[in-house]
GROMACS .gro file of C-alpha atoms in nm:
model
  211
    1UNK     CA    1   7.121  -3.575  -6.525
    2UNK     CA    2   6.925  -3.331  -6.316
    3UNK     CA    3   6.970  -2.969  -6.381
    4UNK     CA    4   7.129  -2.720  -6.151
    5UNK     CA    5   6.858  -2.505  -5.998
    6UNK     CA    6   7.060  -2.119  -6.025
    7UNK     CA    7   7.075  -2.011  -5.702
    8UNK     CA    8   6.792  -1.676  -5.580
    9UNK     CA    9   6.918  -1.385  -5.398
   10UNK     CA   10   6.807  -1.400  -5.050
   11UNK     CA   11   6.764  -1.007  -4.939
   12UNK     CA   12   6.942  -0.883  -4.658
   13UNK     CA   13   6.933  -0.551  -4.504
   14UNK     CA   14   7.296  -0.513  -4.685
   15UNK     CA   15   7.178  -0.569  -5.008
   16UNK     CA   16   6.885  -0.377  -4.932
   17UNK     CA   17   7.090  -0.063  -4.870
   18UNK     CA   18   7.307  -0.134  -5.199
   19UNK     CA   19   7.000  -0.161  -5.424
   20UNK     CA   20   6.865   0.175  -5.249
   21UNK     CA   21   7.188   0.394  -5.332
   22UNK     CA   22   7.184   0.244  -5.639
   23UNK     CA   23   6.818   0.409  -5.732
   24UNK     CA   24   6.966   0.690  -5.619
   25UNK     CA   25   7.234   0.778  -5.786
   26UNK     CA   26   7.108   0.667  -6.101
   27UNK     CA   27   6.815   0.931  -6.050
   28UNK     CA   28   6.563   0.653  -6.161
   29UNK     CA   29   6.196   0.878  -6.100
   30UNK     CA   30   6.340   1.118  -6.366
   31UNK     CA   31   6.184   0.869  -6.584
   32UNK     CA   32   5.835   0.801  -6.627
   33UNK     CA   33   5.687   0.503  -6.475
   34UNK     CA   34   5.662   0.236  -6.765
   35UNK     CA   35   5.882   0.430  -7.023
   36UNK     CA   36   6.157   0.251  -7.174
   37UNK     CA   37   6.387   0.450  -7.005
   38UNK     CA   38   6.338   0.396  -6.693
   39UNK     CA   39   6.344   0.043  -6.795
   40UNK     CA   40   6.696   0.078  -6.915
   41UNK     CA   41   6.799   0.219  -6.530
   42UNK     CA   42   6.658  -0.045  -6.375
   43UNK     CA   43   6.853  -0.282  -6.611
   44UNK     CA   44   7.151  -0.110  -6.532
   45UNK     CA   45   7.060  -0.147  -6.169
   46UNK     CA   46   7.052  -0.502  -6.182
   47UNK     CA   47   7.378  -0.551  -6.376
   48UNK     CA   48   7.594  -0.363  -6.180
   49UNK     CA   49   7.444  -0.522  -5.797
   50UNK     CA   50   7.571  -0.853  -5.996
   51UNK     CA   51   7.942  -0.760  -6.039
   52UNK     CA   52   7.963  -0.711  -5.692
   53UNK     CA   53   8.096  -0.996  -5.446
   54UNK     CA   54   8.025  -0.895  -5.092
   55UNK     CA   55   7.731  -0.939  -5.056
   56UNK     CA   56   7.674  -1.112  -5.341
   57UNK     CA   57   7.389  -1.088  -5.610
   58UNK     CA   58   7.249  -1.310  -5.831
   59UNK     CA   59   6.958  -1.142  -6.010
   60UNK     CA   60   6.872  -1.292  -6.317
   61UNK     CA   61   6.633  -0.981  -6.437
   62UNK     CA   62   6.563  -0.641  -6.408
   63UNK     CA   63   6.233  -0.695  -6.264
   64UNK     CA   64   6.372  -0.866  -5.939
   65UNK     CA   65   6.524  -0.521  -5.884
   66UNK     CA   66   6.216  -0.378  -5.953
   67UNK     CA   67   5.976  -0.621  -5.741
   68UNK     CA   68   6.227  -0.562  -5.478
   69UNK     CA   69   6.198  -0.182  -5.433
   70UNK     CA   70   5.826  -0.210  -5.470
   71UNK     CA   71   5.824  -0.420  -5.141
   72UNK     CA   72   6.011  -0.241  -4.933
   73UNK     CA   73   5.815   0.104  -5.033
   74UNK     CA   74   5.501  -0.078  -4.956
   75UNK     CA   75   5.611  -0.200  -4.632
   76UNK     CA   76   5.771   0.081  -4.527
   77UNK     CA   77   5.533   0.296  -4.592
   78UNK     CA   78   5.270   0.048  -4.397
   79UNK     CA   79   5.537   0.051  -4.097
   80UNK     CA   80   5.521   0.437  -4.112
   81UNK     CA   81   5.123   0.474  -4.079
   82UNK     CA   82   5.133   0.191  -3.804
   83UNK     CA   83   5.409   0.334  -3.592
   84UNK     CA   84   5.269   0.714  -3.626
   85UNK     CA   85   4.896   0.590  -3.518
   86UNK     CA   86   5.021   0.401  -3.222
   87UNK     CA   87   5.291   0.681  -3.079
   88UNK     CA   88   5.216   1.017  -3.254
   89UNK     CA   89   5.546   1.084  -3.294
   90UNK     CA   90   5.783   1.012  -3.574
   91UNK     CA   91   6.035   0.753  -3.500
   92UNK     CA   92   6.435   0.756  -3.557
   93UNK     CA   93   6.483   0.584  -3.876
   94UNK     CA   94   6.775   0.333  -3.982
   95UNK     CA   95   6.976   0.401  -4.299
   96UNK     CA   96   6.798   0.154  -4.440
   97UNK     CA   97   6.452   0.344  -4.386
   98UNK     CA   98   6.603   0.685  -4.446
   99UNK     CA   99   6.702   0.581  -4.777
  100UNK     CA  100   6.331   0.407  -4.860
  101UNK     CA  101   6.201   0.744  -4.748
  102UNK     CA  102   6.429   0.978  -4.962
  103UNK     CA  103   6.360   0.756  -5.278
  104UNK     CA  104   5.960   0.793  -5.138
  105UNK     CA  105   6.020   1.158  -5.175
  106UNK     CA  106   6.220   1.166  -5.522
  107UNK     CA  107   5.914   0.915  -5.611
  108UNK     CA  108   5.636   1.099  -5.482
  109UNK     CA  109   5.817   1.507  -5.650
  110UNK     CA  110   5.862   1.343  -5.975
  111UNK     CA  111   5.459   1.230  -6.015
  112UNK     CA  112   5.400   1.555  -5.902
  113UNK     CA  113   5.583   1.734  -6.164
  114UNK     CA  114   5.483   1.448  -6.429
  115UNK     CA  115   5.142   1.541  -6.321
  116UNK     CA  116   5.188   1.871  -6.356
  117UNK     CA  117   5.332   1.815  -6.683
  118UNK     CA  118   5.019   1.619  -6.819
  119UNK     CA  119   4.769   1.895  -6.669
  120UNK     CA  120   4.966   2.199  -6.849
  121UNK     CA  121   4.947   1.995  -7.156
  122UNK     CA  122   4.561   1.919  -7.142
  123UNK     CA  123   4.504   2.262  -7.054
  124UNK     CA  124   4.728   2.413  -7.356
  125UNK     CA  125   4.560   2.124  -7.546
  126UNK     CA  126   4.202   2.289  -7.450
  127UNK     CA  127   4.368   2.669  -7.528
  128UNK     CA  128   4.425   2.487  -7.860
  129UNK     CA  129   4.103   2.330  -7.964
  130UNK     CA  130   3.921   2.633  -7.840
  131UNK     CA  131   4.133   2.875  -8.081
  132UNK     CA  132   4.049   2.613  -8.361
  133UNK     CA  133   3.724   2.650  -8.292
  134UNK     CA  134   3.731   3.032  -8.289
  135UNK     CA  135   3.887   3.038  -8.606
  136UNK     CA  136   3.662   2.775  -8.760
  137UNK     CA  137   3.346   2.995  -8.668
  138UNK     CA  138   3.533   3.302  -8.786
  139UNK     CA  139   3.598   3.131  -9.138
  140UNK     CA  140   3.218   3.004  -9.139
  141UNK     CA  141   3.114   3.377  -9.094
  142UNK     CA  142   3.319   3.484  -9.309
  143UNK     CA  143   3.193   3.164  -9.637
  144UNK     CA  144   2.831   3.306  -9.533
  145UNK     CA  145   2.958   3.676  -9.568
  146UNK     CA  146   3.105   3.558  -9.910
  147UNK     CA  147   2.829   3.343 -10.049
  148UNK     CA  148   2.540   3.687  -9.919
  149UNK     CA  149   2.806   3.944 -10.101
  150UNK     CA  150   2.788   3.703 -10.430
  151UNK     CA  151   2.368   3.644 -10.369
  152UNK     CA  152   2.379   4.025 -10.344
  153UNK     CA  153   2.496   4.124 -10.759
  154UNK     CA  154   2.224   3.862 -10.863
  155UNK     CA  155   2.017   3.967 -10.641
  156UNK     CA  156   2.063   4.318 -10.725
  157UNK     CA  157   2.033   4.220 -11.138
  158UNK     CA  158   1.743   4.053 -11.095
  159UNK     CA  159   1.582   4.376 -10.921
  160UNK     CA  160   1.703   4.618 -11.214
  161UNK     CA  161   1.542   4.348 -11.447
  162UNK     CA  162   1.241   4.362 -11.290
  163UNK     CA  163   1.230   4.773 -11.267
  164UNK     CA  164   1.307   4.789 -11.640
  165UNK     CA  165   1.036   4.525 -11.733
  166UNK     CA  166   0.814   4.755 -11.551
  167UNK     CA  167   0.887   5.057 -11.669
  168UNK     CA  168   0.863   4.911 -11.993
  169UNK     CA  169   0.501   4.869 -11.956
  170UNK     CA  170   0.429   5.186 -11.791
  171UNK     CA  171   0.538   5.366 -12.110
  172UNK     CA  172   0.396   5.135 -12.315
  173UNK     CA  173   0.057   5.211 -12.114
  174UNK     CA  174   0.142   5.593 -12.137
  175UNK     CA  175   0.157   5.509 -12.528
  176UNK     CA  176  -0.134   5.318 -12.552
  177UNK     CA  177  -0.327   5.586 -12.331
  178UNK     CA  178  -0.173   5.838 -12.556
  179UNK     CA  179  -0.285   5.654 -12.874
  180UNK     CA  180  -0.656   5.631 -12.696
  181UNK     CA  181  -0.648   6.017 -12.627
  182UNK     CA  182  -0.536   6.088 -13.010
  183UNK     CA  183  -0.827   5.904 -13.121
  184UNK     CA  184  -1.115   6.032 -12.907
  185UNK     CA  185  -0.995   6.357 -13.003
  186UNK     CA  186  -1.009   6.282 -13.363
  187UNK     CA  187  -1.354   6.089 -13.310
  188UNK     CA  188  -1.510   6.403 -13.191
  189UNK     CA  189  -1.333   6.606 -13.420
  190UNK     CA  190  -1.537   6.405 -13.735
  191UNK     CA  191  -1.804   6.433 -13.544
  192UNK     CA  192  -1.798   6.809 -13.468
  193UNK     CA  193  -1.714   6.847 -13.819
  194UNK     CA  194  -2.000   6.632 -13.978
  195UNK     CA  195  -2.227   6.804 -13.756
  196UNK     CA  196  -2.159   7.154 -13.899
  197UNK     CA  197  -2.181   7.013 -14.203
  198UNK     CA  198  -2.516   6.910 -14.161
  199UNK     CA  199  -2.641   7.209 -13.976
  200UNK     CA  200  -2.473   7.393 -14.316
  201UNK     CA  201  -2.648   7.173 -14.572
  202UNK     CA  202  -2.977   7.196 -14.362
  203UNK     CA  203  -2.935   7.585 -14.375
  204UNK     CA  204  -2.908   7.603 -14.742
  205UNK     CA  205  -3.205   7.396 -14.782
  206UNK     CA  206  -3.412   7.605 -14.583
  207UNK     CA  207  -3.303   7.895 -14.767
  208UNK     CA  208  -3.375   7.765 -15.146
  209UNK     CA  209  -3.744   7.642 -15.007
  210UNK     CA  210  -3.776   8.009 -14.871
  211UNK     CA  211  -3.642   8.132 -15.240
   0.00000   0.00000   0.00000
C-alpha cells in the first residue's frame, strides 16, 4: 500500500502576513543569528502557525519558517532596488511589504548593535592584552632589577676580597722593604765599624815601629 504523501503548505499572501506578525511579536533578531535561541523562536513560530485553521498550516519544521522569511526578505528587498531605480520615488507599500520592511529594520538594528557588541569586546580585549603586556614588561624589569641587586653583594665581596688581597701584599712589600733597609743599615754599620778597627790597629802598629 502506497504511502500518503503529507500535504506542503502552499504560501499565500495570508499566511505570509501571519508568519510576519509572528516574527514580530516574538522579537526574533534579539537573538543572534545561529544561536540556539533564536532557534527555539523560530520553533515556536512554526508550532503555533500549525494550530491555526484559517488559513491553514502544515509545516513540518522550523526551517520552512525560516526558508520562508529568507525569501520574501530577499525578494523584497530586490523589488525595492528595482522599483526605486526605475521611478526615484518610494512606492506605497502593502501590509504585506510594510511588515517585510519593519522586520528588515529590527533585522538590520540588531546586527548593528551585535556588531557593535563584538567591536567593544575586541577592543576591551586589545585594552586587555596590552595591560598584560605592560605588566609583563614591568615584572621583567623588575626579575632583572632583582637578579643586578643580588649580582651587586657578590659583586661587591668579591671587590673587598680583592682590595684586602692587595693590601696584603703592599704591607708585606713595606715589610720586606723594611727588612731590606734594616739590613743595609746594619751591612754598613759592620763595615764602618771594621773599618775603624783597622784604621785603629794600623795606628798602633805604626806607633810601636816608631817606638
Amino acid at each position: 500500500m502506497a504511502t500518503k504523501k503529507q500535504p506542503v503548505v502552499e504560501w499565500t499572501d495570508d499566511h505570509d502576513i501571519l508568519l510576519l506578525r509572528e516574527m514580530i511579536a516574538s522579537e526574533l533578531f534579539q537573538f543572534k543569528k545561529g544561536s540556539p535561541d533564536r532557534g527555539k523562536i523560530w520553533e515556536s513560530i512554526q508550532e503555533r502557525l500549525n494550530k491555526l485553521d484559517n488559513p491553514k498550516f502544515m509545516i513540518k519544521e522550523k526551517r520552512g519558517v525560516r526558508d520562508r522569511w529568507n525569501l520574501l526578505q530577499a525578494k523584497f528587498k530586490r523589488t525595492q532596488r528595482e522599483e526605486l531605480q526605475a521611478s526615484g520615488i518610494d512606492c506605497e507599500l502593502s501590509e504585506k511589504d510594510a511588515l517585510i520592511e519593519e522586520l528588515c529594520e529590527k533585522e538590520d538594528s540588531f546586527s548593528a548593535k551585535d556588531k557593535k557588541k563584538s567591536d567593544d569586546k575586541e577592543a576591551a580585549e586589545e585594552i586587555r592584552k596590552k595591560a598584560m603586556e605592560r605588566m609583563a614588561s614591568k615584572k621583567k624589569i623588575k626579575r632583572i632589577c632583582w637578579r643586578q641587586r643580588q649580582k651587586e653583594p657578590k659583586k661587591r665581596s668579591e671587590y673587598s676580597i680583592r682590595q684586602q688581597e692587595l693590601e696584603l701584599q703592599r704591607k708585606e712589600q713595606e715589610v720586606r722593604a723594611r727588612q731590606q733597609e734594616l739590613q743595609t743599615e746594619l751591612l754598613r754599620k759592620q763595615t764602618q765599624q771594621q773599618v775603624q778597627i783597622s784604621q785603629a790597629l794600623m795606628t798602633m802598629m805604626q806607633n810601636l815601629v816608631k817606638k
